[in-house]
Tab-separated table of C-alpha atoms and ligand atoms in Angstrom:
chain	number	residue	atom	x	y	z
A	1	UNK	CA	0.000	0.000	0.000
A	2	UNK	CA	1.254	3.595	-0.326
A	3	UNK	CA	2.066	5.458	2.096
A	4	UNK	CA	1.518	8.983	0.005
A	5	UNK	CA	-0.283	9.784	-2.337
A	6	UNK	CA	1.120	11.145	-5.313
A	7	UNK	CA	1.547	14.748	-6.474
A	8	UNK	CA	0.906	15.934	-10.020
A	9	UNK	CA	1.800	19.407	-10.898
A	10	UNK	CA	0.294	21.270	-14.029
A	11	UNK	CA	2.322	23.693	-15.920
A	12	UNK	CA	1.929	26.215	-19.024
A	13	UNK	CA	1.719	29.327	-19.867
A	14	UNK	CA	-1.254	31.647	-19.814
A	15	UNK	CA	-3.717	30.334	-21.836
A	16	UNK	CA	-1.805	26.985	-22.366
A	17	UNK	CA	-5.397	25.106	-21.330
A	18	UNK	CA	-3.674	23.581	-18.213
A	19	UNK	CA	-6.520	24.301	-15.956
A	20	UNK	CA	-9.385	22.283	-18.694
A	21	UNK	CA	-6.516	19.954	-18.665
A	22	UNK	CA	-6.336	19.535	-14.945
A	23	UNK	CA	-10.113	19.294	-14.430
A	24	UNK	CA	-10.849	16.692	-16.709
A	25	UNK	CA	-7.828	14.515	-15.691
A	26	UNK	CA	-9.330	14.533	-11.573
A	27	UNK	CA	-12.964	13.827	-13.037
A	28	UNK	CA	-11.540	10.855	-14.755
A	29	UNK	CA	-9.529	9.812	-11.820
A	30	UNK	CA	-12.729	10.541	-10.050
A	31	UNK	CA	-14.508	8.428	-12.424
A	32	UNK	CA	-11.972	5.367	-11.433
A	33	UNK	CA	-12.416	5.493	-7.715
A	34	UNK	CA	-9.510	7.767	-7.090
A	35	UNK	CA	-9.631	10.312	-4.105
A	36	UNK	CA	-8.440	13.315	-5.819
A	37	UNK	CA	-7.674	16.978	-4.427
A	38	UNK	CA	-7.569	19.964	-6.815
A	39	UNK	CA	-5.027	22.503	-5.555
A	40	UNK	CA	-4.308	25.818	-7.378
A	41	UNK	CA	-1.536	28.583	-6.973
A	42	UNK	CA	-1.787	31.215	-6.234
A	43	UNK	CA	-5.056	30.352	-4.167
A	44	UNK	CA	-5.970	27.011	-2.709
A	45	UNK	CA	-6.331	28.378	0.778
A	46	UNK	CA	-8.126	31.022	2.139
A	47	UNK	CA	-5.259	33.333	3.172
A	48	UNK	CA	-3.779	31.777	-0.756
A	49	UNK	CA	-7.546	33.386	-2.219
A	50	UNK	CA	-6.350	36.953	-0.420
A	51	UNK	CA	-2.993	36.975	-1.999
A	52	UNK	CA	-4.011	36.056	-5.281
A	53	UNK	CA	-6.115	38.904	-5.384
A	54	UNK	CA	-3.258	41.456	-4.689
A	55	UNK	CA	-0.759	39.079	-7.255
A	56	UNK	CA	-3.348	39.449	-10.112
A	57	UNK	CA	-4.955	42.983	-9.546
A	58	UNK	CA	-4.195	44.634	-12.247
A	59	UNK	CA	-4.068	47.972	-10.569
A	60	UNK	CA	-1.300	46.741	-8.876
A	61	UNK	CA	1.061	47.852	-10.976
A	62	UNK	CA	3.381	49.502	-8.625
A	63	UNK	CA	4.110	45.622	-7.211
A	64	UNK	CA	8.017	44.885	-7.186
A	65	UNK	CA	9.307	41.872	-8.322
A	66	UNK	CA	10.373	40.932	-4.881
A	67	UNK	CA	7.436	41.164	-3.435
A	68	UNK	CA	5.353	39.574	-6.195
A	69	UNK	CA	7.967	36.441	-5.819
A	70	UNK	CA	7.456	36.457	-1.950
A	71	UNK	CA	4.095	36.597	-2.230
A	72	UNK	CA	3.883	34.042	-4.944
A	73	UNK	CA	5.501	31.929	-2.370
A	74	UNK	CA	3.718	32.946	0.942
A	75	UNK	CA	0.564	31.377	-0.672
A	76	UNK	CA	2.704	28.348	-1.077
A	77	UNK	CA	3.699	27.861	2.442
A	78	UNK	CA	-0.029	27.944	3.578
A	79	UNK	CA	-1.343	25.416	0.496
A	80	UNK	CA	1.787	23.134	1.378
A	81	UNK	CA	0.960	23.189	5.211
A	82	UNK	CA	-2.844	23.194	5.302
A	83	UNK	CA	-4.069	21.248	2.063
A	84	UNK	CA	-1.622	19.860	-0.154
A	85	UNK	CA	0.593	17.644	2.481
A	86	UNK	CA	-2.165	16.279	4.538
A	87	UNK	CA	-4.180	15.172	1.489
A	88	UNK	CA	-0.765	13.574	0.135
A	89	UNK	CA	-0.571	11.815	3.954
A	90	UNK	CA	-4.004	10.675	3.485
A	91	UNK	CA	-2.899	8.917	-0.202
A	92	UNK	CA	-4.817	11.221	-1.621
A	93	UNK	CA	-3.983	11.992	-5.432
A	94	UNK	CA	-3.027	15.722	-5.537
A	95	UNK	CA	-3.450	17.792	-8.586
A	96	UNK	CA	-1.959	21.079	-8.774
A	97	UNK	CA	-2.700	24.031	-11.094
A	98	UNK	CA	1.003	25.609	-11.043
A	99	UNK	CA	3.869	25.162	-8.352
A	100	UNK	CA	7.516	25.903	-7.955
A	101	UNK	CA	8.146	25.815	-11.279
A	102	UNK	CA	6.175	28.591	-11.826
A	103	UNK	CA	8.353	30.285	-9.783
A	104	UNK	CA	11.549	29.341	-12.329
A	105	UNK	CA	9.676	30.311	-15.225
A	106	UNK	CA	7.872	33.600	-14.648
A	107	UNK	CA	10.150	35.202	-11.703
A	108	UNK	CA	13.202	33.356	-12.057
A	109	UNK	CA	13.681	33.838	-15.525
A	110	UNK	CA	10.741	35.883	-16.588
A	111	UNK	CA	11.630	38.491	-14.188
A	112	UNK	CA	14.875	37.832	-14.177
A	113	UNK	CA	15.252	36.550	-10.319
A	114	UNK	CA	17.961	33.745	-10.854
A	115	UNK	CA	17.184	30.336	-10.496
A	116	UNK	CA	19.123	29.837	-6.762
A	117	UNK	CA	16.632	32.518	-4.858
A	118	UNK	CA	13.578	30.696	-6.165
A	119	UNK	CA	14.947	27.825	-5.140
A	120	UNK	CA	16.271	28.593	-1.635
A	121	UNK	CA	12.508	30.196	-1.114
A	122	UNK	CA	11.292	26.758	-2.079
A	123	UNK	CA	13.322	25.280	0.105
A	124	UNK	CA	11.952	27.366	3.192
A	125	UNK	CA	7.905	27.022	2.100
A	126	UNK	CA	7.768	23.529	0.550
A	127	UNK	CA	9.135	21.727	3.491
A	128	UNK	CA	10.965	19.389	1.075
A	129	UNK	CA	7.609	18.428	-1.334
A	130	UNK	CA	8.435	17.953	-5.125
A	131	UNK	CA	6.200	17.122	-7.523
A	132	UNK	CA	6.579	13.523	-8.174
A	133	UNK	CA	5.188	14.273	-12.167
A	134	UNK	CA	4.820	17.655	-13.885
A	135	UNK	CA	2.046	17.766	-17.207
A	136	UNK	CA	3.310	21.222	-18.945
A	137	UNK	CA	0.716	22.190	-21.179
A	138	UNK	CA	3.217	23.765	-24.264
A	139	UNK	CA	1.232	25.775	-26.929
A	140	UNK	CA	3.078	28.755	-28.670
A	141	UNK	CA	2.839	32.330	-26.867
A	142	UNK	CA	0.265	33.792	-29.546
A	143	UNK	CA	-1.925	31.156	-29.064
A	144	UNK	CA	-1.789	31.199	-25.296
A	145	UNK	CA	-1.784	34.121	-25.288
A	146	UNK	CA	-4.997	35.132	-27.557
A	147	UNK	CA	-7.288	31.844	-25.355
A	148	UNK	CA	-6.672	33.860	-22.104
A	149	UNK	CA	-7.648	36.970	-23.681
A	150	UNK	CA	-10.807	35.342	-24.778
A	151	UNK	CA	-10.821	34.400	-21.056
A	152	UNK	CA	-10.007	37.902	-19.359
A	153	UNK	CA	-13.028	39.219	-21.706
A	154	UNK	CA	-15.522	38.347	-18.875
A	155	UNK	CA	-13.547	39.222	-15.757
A	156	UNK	CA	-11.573	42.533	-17.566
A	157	UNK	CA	-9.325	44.145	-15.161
A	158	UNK	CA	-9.569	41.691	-12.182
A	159	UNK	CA	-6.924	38.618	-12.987
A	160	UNK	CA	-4.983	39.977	-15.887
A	161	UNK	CA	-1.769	41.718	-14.407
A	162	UNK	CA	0.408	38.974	-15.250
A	163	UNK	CA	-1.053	38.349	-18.871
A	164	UNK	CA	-0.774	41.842	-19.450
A	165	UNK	CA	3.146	41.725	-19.232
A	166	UNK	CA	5.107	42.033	-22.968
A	167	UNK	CA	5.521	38.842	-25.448
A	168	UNK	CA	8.589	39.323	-24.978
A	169	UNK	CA	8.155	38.457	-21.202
A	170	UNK	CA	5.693	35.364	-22.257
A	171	UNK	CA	8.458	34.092	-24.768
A	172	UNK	CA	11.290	33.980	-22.507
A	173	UNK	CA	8.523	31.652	-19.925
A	174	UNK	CA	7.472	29.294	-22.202
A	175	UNK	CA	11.286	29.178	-23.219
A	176	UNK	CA	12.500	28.476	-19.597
A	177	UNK	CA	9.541	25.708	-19.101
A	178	UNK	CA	11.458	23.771	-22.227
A	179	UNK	CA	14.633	24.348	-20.687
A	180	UNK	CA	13.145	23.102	-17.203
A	181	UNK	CA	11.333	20.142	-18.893
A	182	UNK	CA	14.715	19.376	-20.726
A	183	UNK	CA	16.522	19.116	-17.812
A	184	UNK	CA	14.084	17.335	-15.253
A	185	UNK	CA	13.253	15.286	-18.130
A	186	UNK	CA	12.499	12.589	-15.917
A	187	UNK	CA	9.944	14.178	-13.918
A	188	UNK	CA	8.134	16.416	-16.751
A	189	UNK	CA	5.890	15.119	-19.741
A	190	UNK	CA	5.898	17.923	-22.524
A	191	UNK	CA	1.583	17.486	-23.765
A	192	UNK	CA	1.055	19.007	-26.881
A	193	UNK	CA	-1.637	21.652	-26.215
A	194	UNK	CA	-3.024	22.539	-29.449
A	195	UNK	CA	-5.901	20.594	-30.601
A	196	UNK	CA	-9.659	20.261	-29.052
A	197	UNK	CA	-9.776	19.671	-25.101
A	198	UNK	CA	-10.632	16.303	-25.643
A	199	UNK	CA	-7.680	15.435	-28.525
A	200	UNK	CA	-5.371	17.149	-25.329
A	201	UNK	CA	-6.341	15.271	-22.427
A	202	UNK	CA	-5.688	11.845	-24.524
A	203	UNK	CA	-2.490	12.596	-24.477
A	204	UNK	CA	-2.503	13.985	-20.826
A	205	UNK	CA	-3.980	10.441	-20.023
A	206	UNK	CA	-1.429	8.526	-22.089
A	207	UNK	CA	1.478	10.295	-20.102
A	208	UNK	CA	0.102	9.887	-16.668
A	209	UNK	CA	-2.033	6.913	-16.275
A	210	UNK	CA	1.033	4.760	-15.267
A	211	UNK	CA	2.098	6.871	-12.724
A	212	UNK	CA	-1.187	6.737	-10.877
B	301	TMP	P1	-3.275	31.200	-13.607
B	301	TMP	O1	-3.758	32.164	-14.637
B	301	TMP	O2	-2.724	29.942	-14.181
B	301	TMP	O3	-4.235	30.995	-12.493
B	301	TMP	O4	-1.950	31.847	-12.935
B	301	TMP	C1	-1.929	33.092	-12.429
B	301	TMP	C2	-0.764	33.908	-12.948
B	301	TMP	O5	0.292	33.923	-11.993
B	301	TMP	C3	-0.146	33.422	-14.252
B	301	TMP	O6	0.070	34.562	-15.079
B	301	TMP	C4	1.183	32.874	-13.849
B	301	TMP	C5	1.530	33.652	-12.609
B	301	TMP	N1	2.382	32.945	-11.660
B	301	TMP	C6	3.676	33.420	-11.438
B	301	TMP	O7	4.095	34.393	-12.054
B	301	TMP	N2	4.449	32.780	-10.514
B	301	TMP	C7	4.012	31.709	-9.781
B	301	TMP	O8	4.747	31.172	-8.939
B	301	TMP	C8	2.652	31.233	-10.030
B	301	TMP	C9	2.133	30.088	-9.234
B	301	TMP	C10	1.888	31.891	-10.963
């Protein structure tokens, strides 16, 4: 019997489809019997709901990038602590919309934070937890980039202060999540995201099904 569950991190950049992605994967799980727990970050938690407000305001333009990458990881610490390990000590299957790598991507590289601060931060809010798989979603940056548009349509100036950063800014992300994937290749499964929801999550299923 396991002792843990197991815990499956989604990745992608905005727009990537990640989140369909995630939902339909824990529904199928669902579907077999599985006892699934959706996490997201930022959010998950209630403090995690607070400070994803302030991350994704886009009036909050003034935000630093130290303080955006602190905060990023203060909703961490509390989704680590208060949902994501007990589920994982209760063999639950945890699926999570973004985590550390994240981090690497948008603040580490995006942001230009280096690579060693996001990871010593990790090392103080994730009390040692690593995902044990990571799905990244990997479409192009005008696609994603054009779906979360379409998205931000209905919720215009609320959650957009991240997807309103340059292409420039959303190329050099989606070109550090194929550098990450590259060199955890183990751990990451690169899902082709273009195609209908259903054509994706095939291949989501293909990749993951033996490591549940
Ligand atoms: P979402 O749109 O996938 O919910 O993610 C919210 C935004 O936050 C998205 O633009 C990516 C960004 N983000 C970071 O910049 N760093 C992080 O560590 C996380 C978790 C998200």
């Amino acid at each position: 019997m396991q002792t843990r569950g197991r815990f499956i991190t989604f990745e992608g950049i905005d727009g990537s489809g990640k989140t369909t992605q995630m939902r339909i994967l824990a529904e199928r799980l669902r579907r077999e019997g599985r006892e699934v727990l959706e996490a997201v970050e930022p959010g998950g938690t209630e403090v995690g709901s607070q400070i994803r407000r302030i991350l994704l305001d886009s009036a909050n333009q003034d935000l630093r990038p130290t303080a955006e990458l602190l905060l990023y990881f203060a909703s961490r610490a509390q989704n680590v602590e208060q949902c994501i390990l007990p589920a994982l000590s209760q063999g639950k299957i945890v699926l999570c919309d973004r985590f550390t790598d994240s981090t690497l991507a948008y603040q580490g590289y995006g942001r230009g934070l280096g690579e060693e601060t996001v990871l010593t931060l990790d090392r103080i809010a994730c009390q040692g937890l690593a995902p044990d798989l990571t799905v990244l979603v990997d479409v192009d940056v005008d696609t994603g980039l054009a779906r979360a548009r379409v998205r931000n349509t209905g919720t215009a100036g609320s959650e957009t202060r991240m997807d309103d950063q340059s292409l420039d800014f959303h190329r050099k992300v989606r070109e550090a999540y194929l550098d990450l994937a590259r060199k955890h290749a183990g751990r990451f499964r690169i899902i082709d995201g273009r195609g209908t929801p259903e054509t994706v999550a095939a291949r989501v299923w293909e990749s993951v099904a033996t490591h549940v």
